[in-house]
Coordinates of C-alpha atoms and ligand atoms in Angstrom, one line a residue:
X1 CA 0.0 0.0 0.0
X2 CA 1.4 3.5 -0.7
X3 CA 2.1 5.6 2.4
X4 CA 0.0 8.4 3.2
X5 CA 2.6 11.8 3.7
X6 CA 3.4 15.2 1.9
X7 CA 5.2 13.7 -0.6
X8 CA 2.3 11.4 -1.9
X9 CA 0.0 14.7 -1.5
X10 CA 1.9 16.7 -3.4
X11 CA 2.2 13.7 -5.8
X12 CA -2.0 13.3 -5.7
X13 CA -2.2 17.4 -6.5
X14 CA 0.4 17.3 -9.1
X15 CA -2.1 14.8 -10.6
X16 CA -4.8 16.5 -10.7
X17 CA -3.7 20.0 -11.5
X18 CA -0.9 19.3 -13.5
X19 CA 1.6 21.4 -11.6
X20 CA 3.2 21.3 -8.1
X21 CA 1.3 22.7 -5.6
X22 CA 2.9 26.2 -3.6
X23 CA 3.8 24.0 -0.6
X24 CA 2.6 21.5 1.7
X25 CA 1.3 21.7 5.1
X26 CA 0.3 19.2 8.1
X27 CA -0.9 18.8 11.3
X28 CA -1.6 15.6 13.8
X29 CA -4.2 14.8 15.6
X30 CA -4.0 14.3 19.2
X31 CA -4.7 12.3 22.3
X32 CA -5.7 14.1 25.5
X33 CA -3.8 12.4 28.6
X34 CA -6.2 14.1 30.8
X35 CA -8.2 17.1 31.2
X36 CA -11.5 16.0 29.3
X37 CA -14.7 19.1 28.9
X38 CA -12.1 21.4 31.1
X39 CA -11.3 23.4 27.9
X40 CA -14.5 25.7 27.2
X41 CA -14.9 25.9 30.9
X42 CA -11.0 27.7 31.3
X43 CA -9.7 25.0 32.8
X44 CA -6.4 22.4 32.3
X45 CA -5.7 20.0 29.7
X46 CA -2.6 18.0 29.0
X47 CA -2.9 16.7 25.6
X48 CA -0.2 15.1 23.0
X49 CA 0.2 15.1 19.3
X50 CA -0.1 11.5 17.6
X51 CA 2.3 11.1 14.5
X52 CA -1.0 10.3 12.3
X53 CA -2.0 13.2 10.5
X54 CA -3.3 15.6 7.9
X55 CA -1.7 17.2 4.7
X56 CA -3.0 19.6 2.9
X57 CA -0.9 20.6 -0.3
X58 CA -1.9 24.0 -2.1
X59 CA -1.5 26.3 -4.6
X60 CA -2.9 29.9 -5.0
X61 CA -5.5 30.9 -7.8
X62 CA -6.6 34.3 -9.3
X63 CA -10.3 33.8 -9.3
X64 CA -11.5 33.6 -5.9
X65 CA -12.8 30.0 -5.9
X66 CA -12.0 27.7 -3.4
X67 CA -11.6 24.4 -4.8
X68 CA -11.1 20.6 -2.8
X69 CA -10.1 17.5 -3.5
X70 CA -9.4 14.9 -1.2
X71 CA -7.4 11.0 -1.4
X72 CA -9.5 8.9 -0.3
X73 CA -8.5 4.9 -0.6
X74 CA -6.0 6.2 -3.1
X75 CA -8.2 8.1 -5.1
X76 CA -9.2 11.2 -5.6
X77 CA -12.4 12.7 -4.8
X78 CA -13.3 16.6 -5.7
X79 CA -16.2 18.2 -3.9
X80 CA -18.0 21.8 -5.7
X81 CA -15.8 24.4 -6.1
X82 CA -16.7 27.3 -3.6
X83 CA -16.6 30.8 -4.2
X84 CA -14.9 32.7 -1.6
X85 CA -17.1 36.2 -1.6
X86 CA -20.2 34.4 -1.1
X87 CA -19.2 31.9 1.0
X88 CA -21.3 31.2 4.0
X89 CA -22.8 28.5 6.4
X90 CA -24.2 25.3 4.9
X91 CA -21.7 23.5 3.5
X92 CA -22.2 19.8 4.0
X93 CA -19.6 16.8 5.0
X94 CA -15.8 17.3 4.9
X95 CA -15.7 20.2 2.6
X96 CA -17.4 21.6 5.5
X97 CA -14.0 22.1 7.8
X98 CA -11.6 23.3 5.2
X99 CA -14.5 25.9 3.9
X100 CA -15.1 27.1 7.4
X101 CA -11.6 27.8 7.8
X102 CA -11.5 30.1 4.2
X103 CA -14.8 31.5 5.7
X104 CA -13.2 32.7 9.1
X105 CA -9.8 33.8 7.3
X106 CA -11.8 35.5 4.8
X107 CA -13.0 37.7 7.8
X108 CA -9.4 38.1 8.3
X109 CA -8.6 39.7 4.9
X110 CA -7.5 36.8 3.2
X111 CA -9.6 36.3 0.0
X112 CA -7.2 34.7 -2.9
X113 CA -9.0 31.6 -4.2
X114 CA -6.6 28.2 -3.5
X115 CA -7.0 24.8 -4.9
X116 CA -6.2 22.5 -2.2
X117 CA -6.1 19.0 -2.1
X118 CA -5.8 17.0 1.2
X119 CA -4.8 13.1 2.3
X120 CA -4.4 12.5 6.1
X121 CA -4.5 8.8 8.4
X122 CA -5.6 10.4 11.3
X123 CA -8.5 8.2 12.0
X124 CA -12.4 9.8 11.7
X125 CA -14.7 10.3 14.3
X126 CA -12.9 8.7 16.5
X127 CA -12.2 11.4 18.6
X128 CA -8.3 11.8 17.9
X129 CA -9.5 15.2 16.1
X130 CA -9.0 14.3 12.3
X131 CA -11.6 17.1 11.9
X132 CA -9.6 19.9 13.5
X133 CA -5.7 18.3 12.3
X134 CA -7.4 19.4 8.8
X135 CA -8.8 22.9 9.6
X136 CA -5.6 23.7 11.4
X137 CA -3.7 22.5 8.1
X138 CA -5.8 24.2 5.8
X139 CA -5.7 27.5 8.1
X140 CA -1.7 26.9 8.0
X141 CA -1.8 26.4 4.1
X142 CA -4.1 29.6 3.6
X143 CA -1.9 31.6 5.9
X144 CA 1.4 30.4 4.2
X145 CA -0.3 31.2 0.2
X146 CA -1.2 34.6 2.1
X147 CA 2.3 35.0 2.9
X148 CA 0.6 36.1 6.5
X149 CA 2.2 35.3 9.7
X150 CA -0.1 34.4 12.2
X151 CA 0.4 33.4 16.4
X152 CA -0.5 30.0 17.0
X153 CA -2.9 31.6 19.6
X154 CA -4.6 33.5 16.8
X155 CA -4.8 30.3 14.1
X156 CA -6.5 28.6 17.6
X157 CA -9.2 31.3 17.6
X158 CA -9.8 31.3 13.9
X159 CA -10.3 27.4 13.6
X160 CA -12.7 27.8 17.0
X161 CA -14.8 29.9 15.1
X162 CA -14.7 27.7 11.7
X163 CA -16.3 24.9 13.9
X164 CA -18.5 26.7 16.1
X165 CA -19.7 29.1 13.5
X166 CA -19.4 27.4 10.0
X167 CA -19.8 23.9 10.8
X168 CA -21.9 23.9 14.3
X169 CA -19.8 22.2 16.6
X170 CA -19.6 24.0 20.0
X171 CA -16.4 22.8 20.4
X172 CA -13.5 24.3 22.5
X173 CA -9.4 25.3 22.1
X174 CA -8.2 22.3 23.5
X175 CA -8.0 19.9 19.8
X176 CA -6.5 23.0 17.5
X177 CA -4.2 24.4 20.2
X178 CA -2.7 20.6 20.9
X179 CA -2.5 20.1 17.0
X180 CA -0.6 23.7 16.5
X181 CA 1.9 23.5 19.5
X182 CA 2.2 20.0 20.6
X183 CA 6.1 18.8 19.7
X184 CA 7.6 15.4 20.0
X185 CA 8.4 13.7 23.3
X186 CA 6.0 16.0 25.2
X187 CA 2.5 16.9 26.7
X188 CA 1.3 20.6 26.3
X189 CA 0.1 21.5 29.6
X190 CA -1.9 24.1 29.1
X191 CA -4.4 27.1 30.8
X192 CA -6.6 27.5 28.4
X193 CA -7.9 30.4 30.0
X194 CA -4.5 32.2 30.7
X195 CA -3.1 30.9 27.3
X196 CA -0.3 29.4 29.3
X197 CA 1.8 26.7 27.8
X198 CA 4.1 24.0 29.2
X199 CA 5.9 21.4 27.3
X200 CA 5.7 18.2 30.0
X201 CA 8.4 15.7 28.9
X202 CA 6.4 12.5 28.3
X203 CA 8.1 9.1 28.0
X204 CA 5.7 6.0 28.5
X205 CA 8.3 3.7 26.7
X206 CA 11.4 5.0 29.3
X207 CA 9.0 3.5 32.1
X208 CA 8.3 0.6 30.8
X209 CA 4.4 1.8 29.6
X210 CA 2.7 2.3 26.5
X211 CA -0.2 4.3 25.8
X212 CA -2.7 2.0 24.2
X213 CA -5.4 3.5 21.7
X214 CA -8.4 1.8 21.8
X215 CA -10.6 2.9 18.6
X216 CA -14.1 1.4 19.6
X217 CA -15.3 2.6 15.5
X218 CA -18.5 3.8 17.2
X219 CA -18.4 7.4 15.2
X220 CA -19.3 10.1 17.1
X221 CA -20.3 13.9 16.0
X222 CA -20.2 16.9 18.5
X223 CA -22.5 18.6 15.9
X224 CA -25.3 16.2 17.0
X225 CA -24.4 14.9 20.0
X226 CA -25.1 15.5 24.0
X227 CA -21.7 18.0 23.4
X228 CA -23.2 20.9 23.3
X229 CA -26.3 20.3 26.2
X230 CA -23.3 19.5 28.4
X231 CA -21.4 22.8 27.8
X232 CA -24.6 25.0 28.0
X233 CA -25.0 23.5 31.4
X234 CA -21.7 24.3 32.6
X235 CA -22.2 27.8 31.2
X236 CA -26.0 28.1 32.7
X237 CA -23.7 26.7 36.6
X238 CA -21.3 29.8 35.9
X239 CA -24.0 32.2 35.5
X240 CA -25.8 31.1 38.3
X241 CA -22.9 31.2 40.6
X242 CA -21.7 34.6 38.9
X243 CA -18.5 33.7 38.0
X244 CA -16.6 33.7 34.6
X245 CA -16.3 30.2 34.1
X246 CA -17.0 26.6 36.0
X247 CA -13.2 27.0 36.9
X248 CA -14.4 29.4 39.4
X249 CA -15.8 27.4 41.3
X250 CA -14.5 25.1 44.2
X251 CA -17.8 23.2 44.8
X252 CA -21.0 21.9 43.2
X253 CA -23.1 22.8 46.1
X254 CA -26.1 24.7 45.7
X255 CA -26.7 24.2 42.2
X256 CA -29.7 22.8 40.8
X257 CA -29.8 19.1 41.2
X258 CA -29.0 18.3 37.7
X259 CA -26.2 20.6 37.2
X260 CA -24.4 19.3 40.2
X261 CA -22.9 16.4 38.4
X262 CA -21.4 18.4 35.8
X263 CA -19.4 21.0 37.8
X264 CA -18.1 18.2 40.0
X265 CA -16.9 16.7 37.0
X266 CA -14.8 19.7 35.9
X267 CA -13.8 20.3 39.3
X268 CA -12.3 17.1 40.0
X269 CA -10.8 17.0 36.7
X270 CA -9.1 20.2 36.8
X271 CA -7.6 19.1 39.5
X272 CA -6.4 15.5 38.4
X273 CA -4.8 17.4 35.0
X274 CA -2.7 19.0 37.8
X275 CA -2.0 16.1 39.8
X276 CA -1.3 14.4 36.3
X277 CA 1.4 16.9 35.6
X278 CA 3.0 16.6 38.8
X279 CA 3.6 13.1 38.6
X280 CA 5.1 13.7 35.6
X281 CA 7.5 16.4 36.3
X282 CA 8.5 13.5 39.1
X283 CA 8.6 10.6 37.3
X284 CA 6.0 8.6 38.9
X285 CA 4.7 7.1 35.6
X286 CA 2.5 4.5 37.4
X287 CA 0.8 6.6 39.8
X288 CA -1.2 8.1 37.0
X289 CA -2.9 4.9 35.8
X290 CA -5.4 5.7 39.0
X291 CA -6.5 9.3 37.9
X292 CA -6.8 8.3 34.4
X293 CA -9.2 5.7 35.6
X294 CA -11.1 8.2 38.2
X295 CA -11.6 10.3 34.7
X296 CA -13.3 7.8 33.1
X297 CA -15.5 7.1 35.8
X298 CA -16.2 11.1 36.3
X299 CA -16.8 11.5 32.5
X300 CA -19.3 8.0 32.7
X301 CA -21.2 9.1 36.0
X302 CA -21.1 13.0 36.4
X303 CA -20.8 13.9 32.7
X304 CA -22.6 10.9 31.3
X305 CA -20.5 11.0 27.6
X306 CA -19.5 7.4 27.6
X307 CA -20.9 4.9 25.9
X308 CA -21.0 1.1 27.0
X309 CA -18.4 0.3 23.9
X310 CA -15.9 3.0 25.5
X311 CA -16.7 1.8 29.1
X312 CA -16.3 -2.0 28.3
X313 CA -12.8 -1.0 26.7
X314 CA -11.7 0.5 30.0
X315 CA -12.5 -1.8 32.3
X316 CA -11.4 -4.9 29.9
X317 CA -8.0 -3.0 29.7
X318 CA -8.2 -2.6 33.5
X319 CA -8.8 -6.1 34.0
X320 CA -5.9 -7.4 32.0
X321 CA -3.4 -5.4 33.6
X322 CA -3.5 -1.8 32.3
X323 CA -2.4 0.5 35.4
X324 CA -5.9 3.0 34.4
X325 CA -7.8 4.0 31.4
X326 CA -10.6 6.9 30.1
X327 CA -12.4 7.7 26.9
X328 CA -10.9 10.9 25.5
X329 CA -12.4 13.3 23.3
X330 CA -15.5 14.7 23.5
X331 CA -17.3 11.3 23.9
X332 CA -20.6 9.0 23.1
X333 CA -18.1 7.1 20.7
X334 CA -14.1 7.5 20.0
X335 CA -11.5 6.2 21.6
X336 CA -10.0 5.6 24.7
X337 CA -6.8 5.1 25.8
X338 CA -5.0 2.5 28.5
X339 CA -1.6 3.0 30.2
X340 CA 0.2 -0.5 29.8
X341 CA 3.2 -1.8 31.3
X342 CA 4.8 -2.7 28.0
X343 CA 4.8 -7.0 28.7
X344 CA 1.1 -6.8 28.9
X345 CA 0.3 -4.8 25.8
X346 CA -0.8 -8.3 23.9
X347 CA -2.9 -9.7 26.9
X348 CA -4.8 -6.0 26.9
X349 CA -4.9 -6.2 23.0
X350 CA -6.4 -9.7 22.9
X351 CA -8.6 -8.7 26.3
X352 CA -10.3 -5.9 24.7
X353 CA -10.9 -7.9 21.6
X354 CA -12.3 -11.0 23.4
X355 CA -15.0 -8.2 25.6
X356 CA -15.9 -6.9 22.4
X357 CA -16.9 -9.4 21.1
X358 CA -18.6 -11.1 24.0
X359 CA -21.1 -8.0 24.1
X360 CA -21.0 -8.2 20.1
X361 CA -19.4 -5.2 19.6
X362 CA -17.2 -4.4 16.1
X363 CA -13.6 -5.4 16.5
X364 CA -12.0 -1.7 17.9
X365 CA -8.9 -0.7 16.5
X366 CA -5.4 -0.6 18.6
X367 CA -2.5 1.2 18.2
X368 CA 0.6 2.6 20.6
X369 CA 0.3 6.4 20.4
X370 CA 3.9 8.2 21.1
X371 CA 3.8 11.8 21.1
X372 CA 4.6 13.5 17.8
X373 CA 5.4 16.8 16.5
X374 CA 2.8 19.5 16.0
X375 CA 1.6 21.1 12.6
X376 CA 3.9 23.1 10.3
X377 CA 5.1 23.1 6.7
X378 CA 6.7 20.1 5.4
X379 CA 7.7 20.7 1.9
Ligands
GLA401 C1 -13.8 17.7 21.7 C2 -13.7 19.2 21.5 C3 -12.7 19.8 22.5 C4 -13.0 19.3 24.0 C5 -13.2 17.8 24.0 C6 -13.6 17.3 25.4 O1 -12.6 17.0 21.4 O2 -13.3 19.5 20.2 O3 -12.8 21.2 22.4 O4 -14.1 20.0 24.5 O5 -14.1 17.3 23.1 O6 -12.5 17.5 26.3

């Protein structure tokens, strides 16, 4: 099988235009340690950048129309071409991300058409953000056509808005930031209401652990699902309590009965992101196995975003050996991820597989995620 990479989607554009595209960008997609519906309330998350990821190659073009092409199974698929000026809300499927992103930049003075065409591995709906590792490369290859240099803080914002505004997910900063600054060997700690950044060093393999990605295949969408209830409720908890943000506040008491759940829930995981961190600026790999698996619980109980296919992959993990394990992502379908000591990564493999199929599930997909660089320009 041909690899997927920026030489291959430079190769697909070259094929379908008939000249080398201006250059190439990419960005990953991500796993988030810890720190899970923190982000839009201002709290902490600690995610990494996996090495599968999206490429958009690109060229500019003097009429204003945005055209996209995509690889998919090694051919090439073209969706309408869109015109730029009268670009707006509506657009349906994938071309929906990349044409969000023109729309928002657009509103940022960049109007020169592009003809971009895009091949990625990053996995979809499976909560590893394919969806935003292609806005963030398409904002990247727009900016770099533009010959505009942007803050990583500022491309953050933009691709926000392309999803909440243009495509109708009410998402948050944690995906696009993770995909834009994440770097090799690290977590980004990060206060996503300060903005403030720390690269964690992140190791698994030097301890003996691996981080096991559990793809259940049960797709998920935050333009449809329970996402967006959740975060109003956190928002409606602020309000009540009069404070900026559910990172305010230091209990749930008080609050109407069915609120009470969900600030707990970002409560006590703010505070496991930092407890996270801590063990890992101390090397006490192991001792994070336990909060990871608190999260999970936290996210099944209080937040209610699991699904059984996510919670039968943490506790099968669990069972065989793994030291803790959450869903991650937004939820109600995705992934999860286990922290194995390396000797037991084929017992957890072949455990998860044998639950699944005990409660008829699909076979989930498995893979080690190390962390990988962030987005830039490859060629
Ligand atoms: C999705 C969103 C993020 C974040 C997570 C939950 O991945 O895109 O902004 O809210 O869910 O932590």
């Amino acid at each position: 099988m041909k690899s997927t990479g920026s030489n291959s989607t430079a190769e697909a554009f070259a094929g379908l235009h008939g000249v080398a595209p201006a250059g190439v960008w990419s960005a990953p997609g991500r796993v988030n340690l810890i720190g899970e519906h923190t982000d839009y309330n201002d709290g902490f998350v600690l995610p990494f950048a996996i090495p599968q990821r999206t490429w958009v190659a690109a060229a500019p073009r003097s009429d204003g129309l945005i055209t996209l092409a995509s690889v998919v199974d090694g051919s090439v698929v073209t969706a309408q071409p869109l015109d730029l000026a009268s670009l707006a809300p509506g657009v349906e499927g994938w071309a929906a991300y990349p044409a969000g992103v023109a729309w928002v930049l657009r509103q940022q003075g960049i109007t020169g058409g592009a003809d971009l065409v895009i091949d990625g591995d990053v996995p979809h709906g499976s909560g590893l953000s394919s969806s935003h590792s292609l806005e963030v490369a398409t904002a990247l290859g727009l900016l770099g056509l533009a010959g505009v240099e942007a803050s990583a803080a500022d491309i953050a914002k933009w691709v926000q808005q392309a999803e909440n505004d243009f495509v109708g997910a009410p998402t948050g900063l944690l995906d696009q930031t993770a995909s834009l600054c994440c770097t090799a060997a690290h977590a980004l700690f990060l206060d996503v209401r300060s903005g403030q950044q720390e690269q964690v060093p992140f190791d698994a393999a030097r301890h003996g652990l691996e981080v096991l990605v559990i793809d259940t295949r049960v797709s998920h969408s935050l333009v449809t699902s329970g996402y967006a209830e959740r975060r109003a409720g956190c928002e409606e908890a602020a309000r009540l309590r009069g404070v900026a943000a559910v990172r305010d506040l230091d209990t749930e008491a008080g609050l109407p009965d069915e609120l009470q759940p969900l600030v707990r829930h970002v409560i006590t995981e703010n505070a496991r992101v930092l407890d996270t961190v801590a063990l890992l600026r101390s090397d006490r790999y192991e001792e994070i196995g336990p909060l990871l698996s608190a999260s999970h619980a936290s996210l099944r109980d209080d937040y209610r975003v699991s699904c059984p296919e996510l919670d039968v992959a943490a506790s099968a993990a669990e069972k065989a050996g793994a030291l803790g394990a959450r869903m991650i992502g937004g939820g109600f379908g995705g992934s999860a991820i286990a922290l194995v000591p390396a000797p037991l990564r084929a017992d957890v493999e072949q455990a998860v597989l044998e639950a699944f199929a005990a409660q008829g599930f699909g076979a989930p997909r498995m893979f080690t995620a190390i962390p990988a660089a962030g987005a830039g320009r490859d060629l």
